[in-house]
Structures are given as structure tokens and as C-alpha cells.
Coordinates of C-alpha atoms and ligand atoms in Angstrom, one line a residue:
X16 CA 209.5 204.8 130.8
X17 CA 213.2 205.3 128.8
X18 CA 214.2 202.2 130.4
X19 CA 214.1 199.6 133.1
X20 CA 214.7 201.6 136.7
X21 CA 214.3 204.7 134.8
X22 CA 211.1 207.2 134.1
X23 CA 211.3 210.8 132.6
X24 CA 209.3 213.0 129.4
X25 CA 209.8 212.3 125.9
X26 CA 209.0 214.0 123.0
X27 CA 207.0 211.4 120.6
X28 CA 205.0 212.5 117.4
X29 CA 201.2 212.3 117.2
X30 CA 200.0 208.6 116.7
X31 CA 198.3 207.8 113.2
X32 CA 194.8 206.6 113.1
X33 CA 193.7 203.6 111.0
X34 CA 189.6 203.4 110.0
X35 CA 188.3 202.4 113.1
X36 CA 190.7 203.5 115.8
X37 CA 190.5 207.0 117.6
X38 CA 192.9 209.5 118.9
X39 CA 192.2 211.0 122.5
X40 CA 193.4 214.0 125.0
X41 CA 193.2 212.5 128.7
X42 CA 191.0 214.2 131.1
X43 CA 192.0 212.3 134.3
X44 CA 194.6 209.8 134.6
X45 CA 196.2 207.3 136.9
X46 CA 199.1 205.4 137.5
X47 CA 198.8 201.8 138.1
X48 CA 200.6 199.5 140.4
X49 CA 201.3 197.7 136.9
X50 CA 203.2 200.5 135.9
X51 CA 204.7 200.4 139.0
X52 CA 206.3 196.5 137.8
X53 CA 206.7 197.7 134.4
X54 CA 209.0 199.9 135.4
X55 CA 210.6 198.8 137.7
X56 CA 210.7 195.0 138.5
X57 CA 211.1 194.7 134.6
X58 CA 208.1 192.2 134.7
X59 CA 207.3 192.5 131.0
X60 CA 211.0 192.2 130.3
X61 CA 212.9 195.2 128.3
X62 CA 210.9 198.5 127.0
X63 CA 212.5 201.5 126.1
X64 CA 210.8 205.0 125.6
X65 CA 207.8 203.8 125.8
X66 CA 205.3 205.7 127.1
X67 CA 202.8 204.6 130.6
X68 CA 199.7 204.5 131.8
X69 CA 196.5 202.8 131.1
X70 CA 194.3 204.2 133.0
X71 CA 192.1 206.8 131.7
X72 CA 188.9 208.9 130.8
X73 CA 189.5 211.2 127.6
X74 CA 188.0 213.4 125.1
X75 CA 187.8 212.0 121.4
X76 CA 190.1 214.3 118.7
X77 CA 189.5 212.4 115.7
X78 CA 188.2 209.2 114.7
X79 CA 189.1 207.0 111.6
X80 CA 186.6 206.8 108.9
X81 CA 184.9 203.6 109.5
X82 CA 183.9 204.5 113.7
X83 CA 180.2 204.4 114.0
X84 CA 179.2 205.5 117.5
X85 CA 181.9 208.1 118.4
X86 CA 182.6 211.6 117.4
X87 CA 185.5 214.2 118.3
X88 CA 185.2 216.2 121.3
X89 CA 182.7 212.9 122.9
X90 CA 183.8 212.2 126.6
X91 CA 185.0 208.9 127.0
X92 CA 185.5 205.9 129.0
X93 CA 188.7 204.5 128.1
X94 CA 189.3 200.3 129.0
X95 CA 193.1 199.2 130.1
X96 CA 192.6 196.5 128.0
X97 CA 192.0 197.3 124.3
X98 CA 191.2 193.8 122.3
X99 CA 190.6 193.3 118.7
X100 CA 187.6 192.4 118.8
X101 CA 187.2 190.6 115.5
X102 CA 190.5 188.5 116.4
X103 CA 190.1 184.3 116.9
X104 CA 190.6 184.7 120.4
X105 CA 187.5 186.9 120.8
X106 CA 185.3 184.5 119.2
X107 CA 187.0 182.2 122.1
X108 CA 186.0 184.2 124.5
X109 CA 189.5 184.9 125.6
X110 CA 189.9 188.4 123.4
X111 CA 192.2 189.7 126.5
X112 CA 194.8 187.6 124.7
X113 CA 193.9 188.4 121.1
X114 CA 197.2 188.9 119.4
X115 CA 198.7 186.6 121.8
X116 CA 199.1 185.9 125.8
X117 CA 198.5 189.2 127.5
X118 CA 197.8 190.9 123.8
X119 CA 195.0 192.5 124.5
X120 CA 197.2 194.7 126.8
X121 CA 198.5 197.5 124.3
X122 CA 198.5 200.3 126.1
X123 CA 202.1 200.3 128.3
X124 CA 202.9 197.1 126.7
X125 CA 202.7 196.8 123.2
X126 CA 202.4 200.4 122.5
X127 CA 202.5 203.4 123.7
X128 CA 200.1 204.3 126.8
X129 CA 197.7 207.2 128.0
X130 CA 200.1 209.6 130.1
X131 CA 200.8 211.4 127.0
X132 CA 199.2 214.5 125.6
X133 CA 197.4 212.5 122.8
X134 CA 196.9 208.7 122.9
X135 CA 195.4 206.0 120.2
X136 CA 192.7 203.7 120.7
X137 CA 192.2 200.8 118.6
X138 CA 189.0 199.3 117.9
X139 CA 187.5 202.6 119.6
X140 CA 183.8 201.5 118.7
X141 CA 184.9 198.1 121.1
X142 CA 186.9 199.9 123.6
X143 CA 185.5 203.0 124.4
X144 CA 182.7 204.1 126.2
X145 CA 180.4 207.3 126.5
X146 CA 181.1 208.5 129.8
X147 CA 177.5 209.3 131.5
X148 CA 176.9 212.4 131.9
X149 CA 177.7 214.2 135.9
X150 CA 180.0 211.0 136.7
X151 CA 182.8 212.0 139.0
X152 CA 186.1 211.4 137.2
X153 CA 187.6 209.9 139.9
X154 CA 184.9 206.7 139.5
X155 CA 184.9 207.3 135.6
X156 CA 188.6 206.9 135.6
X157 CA 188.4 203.5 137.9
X158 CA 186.3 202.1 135.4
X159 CA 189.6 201.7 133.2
X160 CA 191.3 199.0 135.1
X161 CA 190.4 199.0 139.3
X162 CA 186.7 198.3 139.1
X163 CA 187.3 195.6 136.0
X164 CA 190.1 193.6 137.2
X165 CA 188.6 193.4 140.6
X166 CA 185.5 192.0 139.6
X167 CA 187.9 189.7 136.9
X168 CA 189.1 188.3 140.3
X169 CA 185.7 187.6 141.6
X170 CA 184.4 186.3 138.2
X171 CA 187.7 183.9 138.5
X172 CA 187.0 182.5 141.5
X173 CA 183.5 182.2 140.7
X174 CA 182.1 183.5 143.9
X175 CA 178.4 182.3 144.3
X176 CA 175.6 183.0 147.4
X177 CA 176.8 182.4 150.7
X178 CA 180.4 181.5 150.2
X179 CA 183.0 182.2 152.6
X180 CA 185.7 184.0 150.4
X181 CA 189.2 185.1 151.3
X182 CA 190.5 188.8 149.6
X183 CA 193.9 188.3 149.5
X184 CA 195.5 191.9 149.4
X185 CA 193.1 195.0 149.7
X186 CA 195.0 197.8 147.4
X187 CA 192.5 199.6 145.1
X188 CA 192.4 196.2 143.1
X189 CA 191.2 193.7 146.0
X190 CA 189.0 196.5 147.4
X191 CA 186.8 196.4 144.1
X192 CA 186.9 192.4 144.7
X193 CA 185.1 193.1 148.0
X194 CA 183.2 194.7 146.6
X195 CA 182.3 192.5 143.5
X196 CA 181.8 189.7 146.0
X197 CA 179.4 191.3 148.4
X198 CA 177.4 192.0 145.5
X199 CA 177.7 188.4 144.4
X200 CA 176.4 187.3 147.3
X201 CA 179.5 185.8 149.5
X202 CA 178.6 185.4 153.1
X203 CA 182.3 186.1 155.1
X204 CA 184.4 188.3 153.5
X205 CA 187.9 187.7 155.1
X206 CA 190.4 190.8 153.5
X207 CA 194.2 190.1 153.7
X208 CA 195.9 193.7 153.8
X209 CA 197.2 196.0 156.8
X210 CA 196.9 199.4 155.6
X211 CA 194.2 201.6 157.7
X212 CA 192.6 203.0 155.0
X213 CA 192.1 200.1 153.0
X214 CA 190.9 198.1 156.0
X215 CA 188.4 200.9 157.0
X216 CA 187.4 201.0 153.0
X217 CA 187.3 196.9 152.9
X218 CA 184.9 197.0 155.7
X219 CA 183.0 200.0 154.0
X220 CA 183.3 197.8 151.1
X221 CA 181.8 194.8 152.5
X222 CA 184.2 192.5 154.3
X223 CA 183.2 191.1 157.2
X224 CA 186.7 190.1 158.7
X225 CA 190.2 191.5 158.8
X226 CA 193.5 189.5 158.1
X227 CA 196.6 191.6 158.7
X228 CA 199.5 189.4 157.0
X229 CA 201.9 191.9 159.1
X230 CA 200.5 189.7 162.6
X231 CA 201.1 186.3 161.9
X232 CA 201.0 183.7 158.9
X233 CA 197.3 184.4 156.9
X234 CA 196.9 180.3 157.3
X235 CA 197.0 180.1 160.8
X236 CA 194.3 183.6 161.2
X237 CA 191.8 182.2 158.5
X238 CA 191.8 178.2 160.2
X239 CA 191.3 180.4 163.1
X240 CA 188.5 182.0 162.0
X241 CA 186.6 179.2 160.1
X242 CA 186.9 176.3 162.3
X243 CA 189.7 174.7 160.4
X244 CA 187.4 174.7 157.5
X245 CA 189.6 177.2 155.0
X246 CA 187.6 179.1 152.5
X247 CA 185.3 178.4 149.2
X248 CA 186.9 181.1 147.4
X249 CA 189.5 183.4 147.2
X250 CA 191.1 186.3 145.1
X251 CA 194.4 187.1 144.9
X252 CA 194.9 191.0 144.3
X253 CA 198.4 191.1 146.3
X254 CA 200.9 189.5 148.3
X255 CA 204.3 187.5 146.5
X256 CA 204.6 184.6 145.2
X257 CA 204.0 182.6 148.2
X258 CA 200.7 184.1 148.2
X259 CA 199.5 180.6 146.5
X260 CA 201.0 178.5 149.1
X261 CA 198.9 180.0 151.6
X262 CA 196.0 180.3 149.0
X263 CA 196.1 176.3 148.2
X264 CA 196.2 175.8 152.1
X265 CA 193.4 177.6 153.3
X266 CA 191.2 176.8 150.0
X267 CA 188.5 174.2 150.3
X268 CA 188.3 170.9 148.2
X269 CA 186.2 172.1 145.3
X270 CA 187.1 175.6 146.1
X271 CA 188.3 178.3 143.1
X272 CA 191.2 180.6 143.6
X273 CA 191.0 184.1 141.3
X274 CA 194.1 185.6 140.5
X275 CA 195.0 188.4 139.4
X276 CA 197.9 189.8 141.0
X277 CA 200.8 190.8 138.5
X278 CA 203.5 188.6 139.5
X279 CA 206.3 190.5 139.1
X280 CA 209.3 188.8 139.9
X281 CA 210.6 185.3 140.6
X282 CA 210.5 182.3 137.7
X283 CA 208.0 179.9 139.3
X284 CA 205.4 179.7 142.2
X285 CA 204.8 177.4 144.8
X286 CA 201.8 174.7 144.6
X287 CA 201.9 172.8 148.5
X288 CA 201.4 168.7 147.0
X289 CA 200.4 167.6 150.4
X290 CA 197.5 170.4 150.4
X291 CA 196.3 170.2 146.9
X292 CA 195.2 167.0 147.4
X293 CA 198.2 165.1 145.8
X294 CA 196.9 166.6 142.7
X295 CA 193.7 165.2 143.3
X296 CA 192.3 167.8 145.4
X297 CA 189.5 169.4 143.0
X298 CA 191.8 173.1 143.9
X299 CA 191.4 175.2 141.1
X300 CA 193.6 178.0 140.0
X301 CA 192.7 180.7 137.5
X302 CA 195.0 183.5 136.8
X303 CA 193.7 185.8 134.2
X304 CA 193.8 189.7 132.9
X305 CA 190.7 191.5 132.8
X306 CA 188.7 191.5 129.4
X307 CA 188.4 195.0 128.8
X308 CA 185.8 196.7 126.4
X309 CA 182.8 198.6 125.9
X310 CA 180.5 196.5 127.1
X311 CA 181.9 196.2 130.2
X312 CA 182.9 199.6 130.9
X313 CA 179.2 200.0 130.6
X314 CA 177.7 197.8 132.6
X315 CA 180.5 198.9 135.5
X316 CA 179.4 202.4 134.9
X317 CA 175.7 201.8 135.5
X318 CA 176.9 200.1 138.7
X319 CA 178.5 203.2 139.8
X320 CA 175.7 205.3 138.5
X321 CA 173.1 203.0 140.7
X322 CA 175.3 203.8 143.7
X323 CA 175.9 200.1 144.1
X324 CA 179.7 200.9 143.9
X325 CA 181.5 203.7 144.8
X326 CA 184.8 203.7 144.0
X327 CA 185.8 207.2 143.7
X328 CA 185.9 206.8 147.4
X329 CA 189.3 205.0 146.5
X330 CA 190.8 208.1 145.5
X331 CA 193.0 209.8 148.0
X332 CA 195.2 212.2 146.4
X333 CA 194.1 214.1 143.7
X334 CA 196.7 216.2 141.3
X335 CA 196.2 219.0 138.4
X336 CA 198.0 218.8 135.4
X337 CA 199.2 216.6 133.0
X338 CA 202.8 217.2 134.4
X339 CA 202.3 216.0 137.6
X340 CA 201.8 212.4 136.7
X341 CA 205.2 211.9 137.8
X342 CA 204.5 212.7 141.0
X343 CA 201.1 211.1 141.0
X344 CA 203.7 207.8 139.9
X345 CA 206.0 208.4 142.2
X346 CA 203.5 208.0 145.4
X347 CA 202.6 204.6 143.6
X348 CA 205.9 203.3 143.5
X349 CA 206.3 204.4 146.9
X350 CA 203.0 203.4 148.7
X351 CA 202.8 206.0 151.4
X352 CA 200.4 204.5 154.4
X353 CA 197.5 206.7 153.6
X354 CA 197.6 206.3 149.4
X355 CA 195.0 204.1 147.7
X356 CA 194.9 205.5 144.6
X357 CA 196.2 209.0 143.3
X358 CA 194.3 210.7 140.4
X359 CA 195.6 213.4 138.0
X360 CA 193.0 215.4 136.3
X361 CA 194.5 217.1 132.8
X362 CA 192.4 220.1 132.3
Ligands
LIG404 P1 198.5 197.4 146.0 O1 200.0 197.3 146.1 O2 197.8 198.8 146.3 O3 197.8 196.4 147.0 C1 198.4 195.2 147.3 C2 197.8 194.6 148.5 O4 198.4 193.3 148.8 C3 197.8 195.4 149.7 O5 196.6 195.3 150.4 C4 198.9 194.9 150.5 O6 198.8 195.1 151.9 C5 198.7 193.4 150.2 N1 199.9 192.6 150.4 C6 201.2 192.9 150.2 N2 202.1 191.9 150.6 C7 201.3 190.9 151.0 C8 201.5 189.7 151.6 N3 202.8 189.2 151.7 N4 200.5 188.9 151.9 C9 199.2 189.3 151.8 N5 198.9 190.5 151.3 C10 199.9 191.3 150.9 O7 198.1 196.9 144.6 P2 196.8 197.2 143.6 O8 195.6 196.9 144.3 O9 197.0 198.5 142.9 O10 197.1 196.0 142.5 C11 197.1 194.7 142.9 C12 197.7 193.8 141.8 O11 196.9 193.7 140.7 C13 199.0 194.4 141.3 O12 200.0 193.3 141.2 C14 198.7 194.9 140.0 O13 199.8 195.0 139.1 C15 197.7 193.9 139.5 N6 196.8 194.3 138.4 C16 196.4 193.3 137.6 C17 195.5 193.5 136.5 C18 195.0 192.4 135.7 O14 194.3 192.6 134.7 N7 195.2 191.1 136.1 C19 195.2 194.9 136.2 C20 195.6 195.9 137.2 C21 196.4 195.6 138.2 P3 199.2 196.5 152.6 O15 197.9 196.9 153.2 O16 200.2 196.1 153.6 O17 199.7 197.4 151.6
LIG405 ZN1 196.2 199.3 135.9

């Protein structure tokens, strides 16, 4: 990114390496839809040459002195979200936001990202991950961000046996929250999208009804389909800022709404008084950024090593070569009807 609106190459040095951090080569990469508002809603406000991406699986080139359980030329799992794990707000339980709100996001934020020919990881005994051995890339490289901020959205809204839970926008994102919530048990899935693919993969994925926000208001089509009764959960992994009008309408008393759609634009969203109970209607809303880390990373993997995930299958364009990341970013910004998610692999 040189600026807002504005992407190109730049020549940067190699980053340093402090004791416990490690310096990486990508293997695959992808772009993000985050990238996507980065660049060019501003969301994050001004950033100039800084470098994207933050989604990626790497090889190890050097590690600082003090790294106990990784070694150059070790394949790795690399997590979008890099905490310090010794920070306060780790012992909080919040170490997304150690460093400050949203500090746990370095990579295309605070500092340079991955679509470079090296990239630093801080913390790389807390970060990274060995990536097991015969994984496709495609899954290994959805492990960085899809796969954890989906199931961040399903951990939000707290999804429990037999709820009825609405997916609000099924992208790569709110596909891996149908998934996270058929494994958590839910009992109706209603997905919110209108793409074919992503419909086809939703169902694939586990939902059991489809919304399509392009044929009438999203209210009206869930009261429909639930009696009048709205929904115990939902997750919101798309839509605008009205999203959470319609969200806080069709959301039960007691019910739990999981964000986390990056809202890029606009200074405030909408709560509906009337249906959030005059401010006494027991509606929760929890917007947060995935946690990131090893541990995670792991865990995600052995999902996807189980077969109880699969989301390479969200992977529709593949490209070869670090170079073609542009185009790879390009498709993202401009959402072509059969893109999910494009992956560039390096070597
Ligand atoms: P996509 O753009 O691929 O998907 C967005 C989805 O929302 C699509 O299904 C789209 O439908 C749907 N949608 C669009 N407009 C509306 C609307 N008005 N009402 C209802 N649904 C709508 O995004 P991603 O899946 O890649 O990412 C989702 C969000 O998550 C992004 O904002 C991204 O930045 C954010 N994100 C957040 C992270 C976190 O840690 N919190 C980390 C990574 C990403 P259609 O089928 O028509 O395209
Ligand atoms: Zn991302």
C-alpha cells in the first residue's frame, strides 16, 4: 500500500530480528478482504508504504536467540494476529488488543505485512505454528485468519446445542462460521449471502437455510422462516452498517450477536430502541478481532487434519509467484461472482 486508493512494489530493507522474533519467506499467501478496506476505504485511517497481507504459511530464515521450538528452514503456520503474549492484556484474556485496541494486529497495521519477500514475526514461539506435515496450503494458509475469525464469530455469539443461528454474510469469513456453528451444535443455520458458490459451499458447510439479502429485507425472510420467533444467535461476517439493525430485529431476547465484520466506513451504527427492548431487552452485542496464536493455529489445524473442516475447498483461484499478488488483490477488491478466496503460492 503507498497510500490510501493507491497499491504498487516497494523496495524495503530486510526487517531486524530481536531475541524471540523470527524472520520468514512466504510459501502461500492471500489477500484479505481487510486489505481490501485498508486500502481502500481508509478504515484504519492514513498508512503510507506500508506493506499488506496477513495471511500466510512460511518457511523460518532465522530466529532470534532466545526462540525455543523453531528453527530456520521449519514450515510454518503463520496467525494474522501476532499478540505479545507476555503483555497485561494477555493475562486479561484480551491479548488481541495487547499494545492497545486492535494491537495485536501488526501485520498491515502496525507494521509491515507478509506480501513481501521476507516478513518478521514477533513472539514467533506464540505465533507460529509447525505446519503438519502433507497439509494442503490452501487449508494451511486459511488457518491464518478465515478459519480463526470465523469461529471468533461463533465463539462471540456463543452458539450452544440446538440453537437457531443466523450467518449474516457467507464470504470465506461467514463460511467458516457455518462451519464453526454446525460443529457447535446449532440446529438451523440460516446463511445471509447471494453469491452461488458461497451458497452451494454454505450448504456444503452446514447451513440449513438460504437468505439472499439481494430478494427482499433479511427481517422480513428470517420472521418468515421462524414463525416470527427471530433467531438465538447470529454472526455478522458481512453486510454495512445497517447489518445490526436487522441483526437486533431478528435476535431473540437473551440472544448473542457475534461480530466480526470490519466496519469500514460510516462514524456510528444503528441500534433499533423499540427492538432492543428499550435497552432492556437482554440483546447482546460483541464485536471482536480474532485472538490469534499458536495454540490456536493448532487446534484449527488438527480440525482440518481430522477432516472435520475443509476449507481449502474455499479456494478458487489459485496463482504462482510472489508477483502475482497484485492480481491475486485485485480480484479481492473486485469480487468477481465466482471468487471466494484466491491463493498465491511463492515457490
Ligand atoms: P466477503 O466480502 O467475501 O463476504 C461478505 C459477505 O457479506 C458476502 O456473503 C456478501 O454477499 C454479504 N453481504 C454483502 N452485503 C450484504 C448486505 N447488505 N446484507 C447481508 N449480507 C451482505 O468478505 P470476507 O468473508 O472475506 O470477510 C468478511 C468480513 O470480515 C470483512 O469485513 C473482513 O474485513 C472481516 N474480517 C475480520 C476479521 C476479524 O478478526 N474480526 C479478520 C478477517 C476479516 P454476496 O454473496 O452478495 O457477496
Ligand atoms: Zn484477513
Amino acid at each position: 500500500m503507498l497510500s490510501i486508493d493507491q497499491v504498487g512494489w516497494i523496495e524495503k530493507e530486510i526487517p531486524e530480528i530481536g531475541p524471540y522474533d523470527a524472520l520468514c519467506r512466504p510459501i502461500a499467501l492471500a489477500p484479505c478482504t481487510s486489505d481490501i478496506h485498508t486500502v481502500y476505504s481508509g478504515a484504519i485511517g492514513d498508512r503510507h508504504n506500508m506493506i499488506l497481507g496477513h495471511e500466510a504459511v512460511g518457511e523460518v530464515v532465522k530466529v532470534g536467540s532466545l526462540v525455543k521450538d523453531f528453527k530456520v528452514n521449519d514450515k510454518v503456520l503463520v496467525s494474522a494476529i501476532t499478540p505479545d503474549w507476555n503483555s497485561l492484556a494477555a493475562q486479561e484474556s484480551y491479548a488481541m488488543h495487547s499494545g492497545g485496541m486492535l494491537g495485536g494486529w501488526k501485520f498491515s497495521n502496525f507494521k509491515d505485512g507478509v506480501f513481501a519477500e521476507y516478513f518478521h514475526v514477533n513472539d514467533a514461539d506464540g505465533n507460529l505454528a509447525h505446519l503438519p506435515e502433507g497439509m494442503d496450503l490452501g487449508a494451511a494458509c486459511m488457518i491464518s485468519d478465515m478459519v480463526p475469525t470465523g469461529f471468533c464469530g461463533v465463539e462471540l455469539a456463543d452458539i450452544n446445542f440446538g440453537d437457531n443461528v443466523a450467518v449474516i454474510g457467507i464470504g470465506p469469513v461467514g463460511l467458516m462460521a457455518v462451519a464453526g456453528a454446525a460443529i457447535r451444535g446449532a440446529a438451523n443455520i440460516y446463511a445471509v449471502g447471494s453469491r452461488q458458490n458461497c451458497i452451494e459451499l454454505a450448504k456444503e458447510f452446514g447451513a440449513t437455510e438460504i437468505i439472499n439479502y439481494k430478494q427482499g429485507d433479511i427481517v422480513n425472510q428470517i420472521f418468515e422462516k421462524t414463525n416470527g420467533q427471530g433467531v438465538d444467535r447470529i454472526v455478522i461476517a458481512g453486510g454495512n452498517n445497517d447489518t445490526f439493525e436487522q441483526a437486533v430485529k431478528i435476535l431473540k431476547p437473551g440472544g448473542k450477536i457475534g461480530n466480526v465484520n470490519y466496519l469500514g466506513e460510516g462514524d456510528y451504527i444503528k441500534i433499533p430502541r423499540v427492538e432492543w427492548g428499550c435497552g432492556m431487552g437482554h440483546k447482546q452485542i460483541v464485536g471482536g478481532l480474532m485472538p490469534g496464536g499458536r495454540l490456536r493455529s493448532e487446534k484449527l489445524a488438527r480440525l482440518v487434519q481430522t477432516g472435520r473442516i475443509h476449507p481449502e475447498k474455499m479456494v478458487t483461484h489459485v496463482f504462482h509467484g510472489l508477483d502475482k499478488v497484485e492480481d491475486a488483490l485485485m480480484l479481492m477488491k473486485n469480487k468477481p461472482q465466482d471468487l471466494i478466496k484466491p491463493l498465491v503460492l511463492v515457490d
